Coordinates of C-alpha atoms in Angstrom, one line a residue:
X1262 CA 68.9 -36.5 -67.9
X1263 CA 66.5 -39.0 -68.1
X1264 CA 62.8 -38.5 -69.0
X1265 CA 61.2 -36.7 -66.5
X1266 CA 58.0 -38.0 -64.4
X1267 CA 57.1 -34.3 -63.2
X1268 CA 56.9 -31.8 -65.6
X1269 CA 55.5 -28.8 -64.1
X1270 CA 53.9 -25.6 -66.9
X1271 CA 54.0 -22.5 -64.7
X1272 CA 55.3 -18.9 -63.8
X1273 CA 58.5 -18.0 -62.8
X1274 CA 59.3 -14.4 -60.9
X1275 CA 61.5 -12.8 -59.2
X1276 CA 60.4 -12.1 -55.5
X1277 CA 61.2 -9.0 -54.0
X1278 CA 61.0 -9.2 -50.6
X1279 CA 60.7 -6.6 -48.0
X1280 CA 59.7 -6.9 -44.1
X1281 CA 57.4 -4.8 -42.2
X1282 CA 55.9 -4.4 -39.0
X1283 CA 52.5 -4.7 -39.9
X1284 CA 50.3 -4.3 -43.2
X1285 CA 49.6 -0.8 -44.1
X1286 CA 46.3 0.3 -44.0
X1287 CA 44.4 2.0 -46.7
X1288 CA 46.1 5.5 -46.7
X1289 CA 49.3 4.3 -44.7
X1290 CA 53.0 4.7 -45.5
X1291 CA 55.3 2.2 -43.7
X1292 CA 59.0 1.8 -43.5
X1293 CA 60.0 -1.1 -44.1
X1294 CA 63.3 -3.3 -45.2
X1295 CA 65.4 -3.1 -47.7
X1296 CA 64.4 -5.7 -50.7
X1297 CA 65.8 -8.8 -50.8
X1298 CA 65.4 -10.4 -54.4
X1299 CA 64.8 -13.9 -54.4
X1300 CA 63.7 -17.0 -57.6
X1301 CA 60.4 -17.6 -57.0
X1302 CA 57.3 -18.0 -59.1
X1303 CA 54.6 -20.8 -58.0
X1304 CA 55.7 -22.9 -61.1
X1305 CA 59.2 -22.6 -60.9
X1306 CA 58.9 -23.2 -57.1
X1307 CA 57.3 -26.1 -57.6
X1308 CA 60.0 -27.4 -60.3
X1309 CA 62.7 -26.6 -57.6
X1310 CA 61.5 -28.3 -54.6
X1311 CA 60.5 -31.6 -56.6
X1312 CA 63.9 -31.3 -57.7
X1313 CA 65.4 -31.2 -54.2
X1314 CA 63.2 -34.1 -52.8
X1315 CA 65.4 -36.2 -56.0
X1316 CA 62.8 -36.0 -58.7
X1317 CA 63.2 -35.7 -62.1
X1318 CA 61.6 -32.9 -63.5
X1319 CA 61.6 -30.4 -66.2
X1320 CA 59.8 -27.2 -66.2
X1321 CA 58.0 -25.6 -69.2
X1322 CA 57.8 -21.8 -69.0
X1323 CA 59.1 -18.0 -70.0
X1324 CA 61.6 -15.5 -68.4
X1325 CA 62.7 -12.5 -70.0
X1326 CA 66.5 -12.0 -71.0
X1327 CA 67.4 -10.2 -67.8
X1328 CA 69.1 -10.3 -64.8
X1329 CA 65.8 -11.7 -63.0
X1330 CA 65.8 -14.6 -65.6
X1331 CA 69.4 -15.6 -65.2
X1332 CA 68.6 -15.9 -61.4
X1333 CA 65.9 -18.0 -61.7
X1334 CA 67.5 -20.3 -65.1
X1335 CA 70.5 -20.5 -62.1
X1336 CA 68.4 -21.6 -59.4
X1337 CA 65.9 -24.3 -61.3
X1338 CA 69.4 -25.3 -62.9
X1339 CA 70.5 -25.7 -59.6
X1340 CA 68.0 -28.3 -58.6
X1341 CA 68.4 -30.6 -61.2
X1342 CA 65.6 -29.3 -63.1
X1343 CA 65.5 -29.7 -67.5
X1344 CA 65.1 -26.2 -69.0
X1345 CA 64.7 -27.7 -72.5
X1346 CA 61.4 -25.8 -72.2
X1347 CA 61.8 -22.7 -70.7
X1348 CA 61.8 -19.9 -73.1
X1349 CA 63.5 -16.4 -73.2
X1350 CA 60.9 -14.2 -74.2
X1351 CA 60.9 -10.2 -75.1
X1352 CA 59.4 -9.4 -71.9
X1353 CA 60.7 -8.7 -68.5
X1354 CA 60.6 -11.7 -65.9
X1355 CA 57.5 -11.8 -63.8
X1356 CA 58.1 -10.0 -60.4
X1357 CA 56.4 -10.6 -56.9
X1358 CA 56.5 -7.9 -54.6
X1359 CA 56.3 -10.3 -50.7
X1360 CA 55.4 -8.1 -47.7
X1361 CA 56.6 -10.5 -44.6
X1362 CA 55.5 -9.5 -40.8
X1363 CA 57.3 -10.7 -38.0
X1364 CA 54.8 -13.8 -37.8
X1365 CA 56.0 -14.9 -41.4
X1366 CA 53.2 -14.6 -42.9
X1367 CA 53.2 -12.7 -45.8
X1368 CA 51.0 -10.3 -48.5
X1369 CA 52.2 -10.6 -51.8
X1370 CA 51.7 -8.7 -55.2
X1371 CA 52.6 -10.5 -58.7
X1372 CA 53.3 -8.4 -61.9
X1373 CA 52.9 -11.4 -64.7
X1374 CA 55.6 -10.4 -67.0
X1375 CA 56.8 -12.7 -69.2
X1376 CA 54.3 -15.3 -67.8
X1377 CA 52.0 -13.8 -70.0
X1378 CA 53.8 -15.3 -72.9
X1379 CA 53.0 -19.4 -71.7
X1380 CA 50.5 -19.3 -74.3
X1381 CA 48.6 -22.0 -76.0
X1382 CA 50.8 -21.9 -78.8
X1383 CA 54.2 -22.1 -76.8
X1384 CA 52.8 -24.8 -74.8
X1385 CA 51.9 -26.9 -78.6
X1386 CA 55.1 -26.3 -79.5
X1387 CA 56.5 -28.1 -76.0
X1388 CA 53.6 -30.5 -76.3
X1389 CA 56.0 -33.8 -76.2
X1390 CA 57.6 -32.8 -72.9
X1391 CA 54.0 -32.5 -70.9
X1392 CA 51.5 -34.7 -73.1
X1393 CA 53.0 -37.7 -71.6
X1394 CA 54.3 -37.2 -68.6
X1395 CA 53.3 -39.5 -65.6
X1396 CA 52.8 -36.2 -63.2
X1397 CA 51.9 -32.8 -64.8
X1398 CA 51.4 -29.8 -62.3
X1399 CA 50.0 -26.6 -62.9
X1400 CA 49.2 -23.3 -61.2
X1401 CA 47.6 -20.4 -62.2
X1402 CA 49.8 -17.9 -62.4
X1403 CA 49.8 -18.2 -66.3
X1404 CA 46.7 -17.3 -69.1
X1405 CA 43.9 -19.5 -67.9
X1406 CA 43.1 -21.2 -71.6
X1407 CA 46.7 -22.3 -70.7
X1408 CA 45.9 -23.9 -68.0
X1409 CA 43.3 -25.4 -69.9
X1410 CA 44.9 -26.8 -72.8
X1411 CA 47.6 -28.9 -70.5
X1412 CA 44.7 -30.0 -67.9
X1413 CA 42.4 -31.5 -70.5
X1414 CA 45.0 -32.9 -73.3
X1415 CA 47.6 -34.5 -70.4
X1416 CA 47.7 -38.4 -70.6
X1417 CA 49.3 -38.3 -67.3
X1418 CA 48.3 -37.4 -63.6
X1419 CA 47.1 -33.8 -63.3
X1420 CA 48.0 -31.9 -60.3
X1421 CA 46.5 -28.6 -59.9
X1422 CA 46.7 -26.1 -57.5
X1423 CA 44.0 -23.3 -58.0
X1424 CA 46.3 -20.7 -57.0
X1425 CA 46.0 -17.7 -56.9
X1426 CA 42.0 -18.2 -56.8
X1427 CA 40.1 -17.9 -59.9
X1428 CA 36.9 -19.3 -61.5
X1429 CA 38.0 -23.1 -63.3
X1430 CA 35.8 -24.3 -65.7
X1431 CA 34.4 -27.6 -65.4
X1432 CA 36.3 -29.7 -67.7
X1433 CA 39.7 -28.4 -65.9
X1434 CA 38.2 -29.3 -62.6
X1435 CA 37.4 -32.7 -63.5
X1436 CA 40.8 -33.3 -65.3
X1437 CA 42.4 -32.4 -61.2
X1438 CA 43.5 -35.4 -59.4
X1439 CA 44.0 -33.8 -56.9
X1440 CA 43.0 -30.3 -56.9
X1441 CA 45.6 -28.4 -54.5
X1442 CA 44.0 -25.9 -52.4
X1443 CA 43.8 -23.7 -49.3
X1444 CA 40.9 -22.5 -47.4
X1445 CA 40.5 -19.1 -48.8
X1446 CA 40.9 -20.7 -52.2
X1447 CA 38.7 -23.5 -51.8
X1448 CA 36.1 -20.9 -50.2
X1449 CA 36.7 -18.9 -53.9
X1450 CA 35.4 -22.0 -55.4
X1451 CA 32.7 -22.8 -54.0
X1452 CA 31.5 -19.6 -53.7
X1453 CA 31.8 -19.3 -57.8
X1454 CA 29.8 -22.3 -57.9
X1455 CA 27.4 -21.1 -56.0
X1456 CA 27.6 -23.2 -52.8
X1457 CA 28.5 -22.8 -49.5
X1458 CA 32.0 -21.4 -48.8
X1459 CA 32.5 -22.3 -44.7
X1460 CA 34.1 -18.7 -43.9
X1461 CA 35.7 -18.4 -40.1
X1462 CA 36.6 -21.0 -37.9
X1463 CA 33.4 -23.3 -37.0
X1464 CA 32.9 -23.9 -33.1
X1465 CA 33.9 -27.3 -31.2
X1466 CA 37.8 -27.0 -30.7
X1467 CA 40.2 -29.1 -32.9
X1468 CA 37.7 -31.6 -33.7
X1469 CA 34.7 -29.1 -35.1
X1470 CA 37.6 -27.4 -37.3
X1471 CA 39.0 -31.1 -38.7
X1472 CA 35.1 -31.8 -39.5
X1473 CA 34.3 -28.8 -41.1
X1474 CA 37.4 -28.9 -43.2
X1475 CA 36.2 -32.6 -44.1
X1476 CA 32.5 -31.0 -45.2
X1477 CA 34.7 -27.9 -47.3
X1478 CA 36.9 -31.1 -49.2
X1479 CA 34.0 -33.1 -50.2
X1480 CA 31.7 -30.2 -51.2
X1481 CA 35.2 -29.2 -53.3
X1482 CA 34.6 -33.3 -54.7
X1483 CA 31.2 -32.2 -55.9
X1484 CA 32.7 -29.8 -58.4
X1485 CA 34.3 -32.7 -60.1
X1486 CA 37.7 -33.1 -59.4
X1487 CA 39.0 -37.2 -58.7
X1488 CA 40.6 -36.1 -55.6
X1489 CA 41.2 -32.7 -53.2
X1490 CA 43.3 -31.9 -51.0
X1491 CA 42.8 -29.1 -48.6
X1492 CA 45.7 -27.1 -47.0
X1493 CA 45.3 -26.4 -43.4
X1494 CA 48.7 -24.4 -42.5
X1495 CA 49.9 -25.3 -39.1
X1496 CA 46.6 -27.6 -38.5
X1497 CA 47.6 -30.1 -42.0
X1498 CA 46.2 -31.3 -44.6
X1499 CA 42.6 -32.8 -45.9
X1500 CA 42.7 -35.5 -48.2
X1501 CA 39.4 -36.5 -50.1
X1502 CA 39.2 -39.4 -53.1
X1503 CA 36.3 -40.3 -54.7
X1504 CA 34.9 -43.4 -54.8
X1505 CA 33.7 -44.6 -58.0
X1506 CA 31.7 -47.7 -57.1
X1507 CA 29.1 -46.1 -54.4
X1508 CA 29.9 -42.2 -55.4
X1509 CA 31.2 -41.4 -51.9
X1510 CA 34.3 -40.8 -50.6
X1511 CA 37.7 -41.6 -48.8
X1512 CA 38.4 -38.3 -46.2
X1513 CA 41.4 -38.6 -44.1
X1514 CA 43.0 -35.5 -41.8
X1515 CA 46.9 -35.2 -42.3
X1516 CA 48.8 -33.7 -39.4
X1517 CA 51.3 -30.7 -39.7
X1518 CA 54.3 -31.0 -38.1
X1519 CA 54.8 -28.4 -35.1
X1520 CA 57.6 -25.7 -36.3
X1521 CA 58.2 -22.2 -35.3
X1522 CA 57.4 -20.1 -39.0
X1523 CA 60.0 -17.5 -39.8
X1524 CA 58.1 -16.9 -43.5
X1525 CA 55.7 -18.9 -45.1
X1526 CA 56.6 -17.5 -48.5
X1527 CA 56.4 -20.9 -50.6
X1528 CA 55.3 -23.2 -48.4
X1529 CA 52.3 -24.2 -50.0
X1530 CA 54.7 -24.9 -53.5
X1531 CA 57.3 -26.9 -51.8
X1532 CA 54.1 -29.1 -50.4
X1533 CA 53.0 -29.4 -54.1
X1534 CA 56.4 -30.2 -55.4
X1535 CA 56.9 -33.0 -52.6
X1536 CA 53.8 -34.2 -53.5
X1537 CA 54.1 -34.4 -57.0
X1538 CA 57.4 -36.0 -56.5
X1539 CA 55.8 -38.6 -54.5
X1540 CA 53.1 -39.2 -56.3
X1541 CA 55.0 -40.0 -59.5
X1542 CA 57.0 -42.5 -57.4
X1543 CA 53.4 -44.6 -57.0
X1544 CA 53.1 -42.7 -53.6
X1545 CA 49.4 -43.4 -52.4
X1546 CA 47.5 -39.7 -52.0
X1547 CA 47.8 -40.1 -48.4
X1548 CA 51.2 -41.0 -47.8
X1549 CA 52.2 -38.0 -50.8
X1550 CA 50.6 -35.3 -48.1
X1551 CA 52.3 -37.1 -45.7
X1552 CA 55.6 -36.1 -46.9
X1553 CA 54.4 -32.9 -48.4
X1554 CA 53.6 -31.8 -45.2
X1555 CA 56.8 -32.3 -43.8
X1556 CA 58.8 -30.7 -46.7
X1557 CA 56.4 -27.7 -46.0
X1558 CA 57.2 -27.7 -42.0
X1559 CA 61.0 -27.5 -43.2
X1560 CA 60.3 -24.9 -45.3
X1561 CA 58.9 -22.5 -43.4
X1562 CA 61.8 -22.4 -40.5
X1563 CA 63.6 -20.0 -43.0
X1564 CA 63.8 -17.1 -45.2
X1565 CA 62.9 -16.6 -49.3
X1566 CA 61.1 -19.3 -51.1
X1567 CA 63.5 -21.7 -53.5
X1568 CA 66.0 -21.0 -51.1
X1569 CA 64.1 -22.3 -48.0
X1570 CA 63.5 -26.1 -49.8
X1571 CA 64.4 -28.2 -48.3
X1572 CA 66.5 -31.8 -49.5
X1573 CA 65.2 -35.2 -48.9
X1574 CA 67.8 -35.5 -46.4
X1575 CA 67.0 -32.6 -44.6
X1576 CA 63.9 -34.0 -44.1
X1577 CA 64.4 -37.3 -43.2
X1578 CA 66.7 -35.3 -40.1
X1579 CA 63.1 -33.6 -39.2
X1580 CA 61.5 -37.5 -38.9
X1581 CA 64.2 -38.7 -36.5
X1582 CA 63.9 -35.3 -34.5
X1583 CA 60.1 -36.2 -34.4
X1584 CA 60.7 -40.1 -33.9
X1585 CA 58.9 -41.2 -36.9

């Protein structure tokens, strides 16, 4: 294989997956499905769809030695991805209980597991394959000082998506470019910075909602990241780049692509894979959303996570549907 340009440093579980008819409330028993176990994990999702959208990528991380870890080593395998770097550790495989309603959106549960185990230490011990990688991407589904040491030690391109939301210190937020977010996330942030977090939908229609999602990515700008971009769902993508000579910035609105959502379990980490993909390829940030967008609109038209991403191919079939 030759040297990757995405190396992604992240979790890997196995999703259980269950539907129900609604979310139980506090108290509540529900029937629901029986499980369906799926690979997922936000890192080795990511791994797997920049692997389908023809990257080449390795993934750095830990399973346990266990049915759950065979699935997932099968499925990242299966993609193309390196596994020089993911580890077999004496833990069980992370898990991710997914609760999907029958408007695919989904509630979702994560028992760490091995995860636990991407330490510091492992990570200086697979230091060559991330150090100098054009594209590193993390997630935060691993220890946090992990996070850290990659963020603030890569040479390359650091793309990070705060997921699931938690407080970033400031050299790991300056060290994002972009910072990967959506707008429960990004409202995390700036709320632990102490700034205004936008909650609700703002009035004015389409155009009130595209400008206040502007405001929420260049507020997220002021906590130091190069670049943001803001997830939307069904309404897109915000892009925001700073701009070093006047200390302002680019913002630009990304459409979505109009699909009917069976489960948006992985969505949001096939649009980071794409993206990463893209941007190693000298993508501009805007054209990389572009695309991520896209493979996210695929995506959600079916079931499970890694097995719902879709191929370059695949996409390109979307565009002609769409006439682009």
């Amino acid at each position: 294989m030759q040297t990757p340009q995405v190396v992604v440093v992240g979790s890997a579980n196995a999703d259980l997956v269950l539907d129900i008819d609604h979310r139980p409330a506090p108290g509540e028993t529900i029937i629901g499905s029986d499980v369906v176990t799926t690979p997922g994990g936000k890192g080795a999702n990511q791994a797997v769809a920049a692997g389908k959208m023809g990257g080449s990528v390795a993934f750095v991380g830990c399973v346990g030695d266990d049915d759950h870890g065979a699935l997932l080593r099968d499925s990242l395998a299966s993609a193309g991805v390196d596994l020089t770097q993911l580890r077999t550790v004496e833990a069980p495989t992370g898990t991710a209980t997914i609760m999907v309603t029958p408007d695919g959106e989904n509630s979702i549960i994560v028992s760490p597991g091995a995860n636990r185990h991407v330490t510091p230490a492992v990570l200086e011990e697979a230091r060559s394959s991330w150090a100098t990688a054009p594209v590193v991407v993390l997630q935060l589904e691993i220890p946090l000082e992990s996070v850290e040491l990659v963020a603030t030690q890569a040479a390359g391109r650091v793309v990070l998506n705060a997921a699931p939301a938690a407080p970033l210190p400031a050299r790991v937020l300056a060290a994002a470019d972009p910072l990967v977010v959506n707008e429960s996330e990004a409202a995390f942030l700036l709320q632990d910075a102490g700034g205004e977090s936008r909650p609700g939908q703002p009035p004015g229609g389409q155009n009130g909602e595209r400008d206040d999602a502007a405001r929420t990515a260049q507020a997220l700008l002021g906590l130091g990241p190069r670049s943001v971009v803001l997830t939307l769902g069904s309404a897109g993508a915000v892009v925001a780049e700073a701009q070093e000579d006047d200390g302002g910035a680019d913002v630009a609105h990304v459409p979505a692509v109009r699909v009917e959502a069976v489960d948006t379990t992985g969505a949001g980490d096939s649009f980071v894979g794409a993206l990463a993909v893209e941007l190693a390829a000298g993508a501009g940030l805007a054209q990389a959303v572009g695309l991520a967008t896209r493979v996210a609109a695929v995506a959600v038209t079916r079931r499970g996570a890694q097995t719902s991403f879709p191929t370059l191919e695949e996409v390109g079939r979307l565009d002609a549907e769409a006439g682009r």
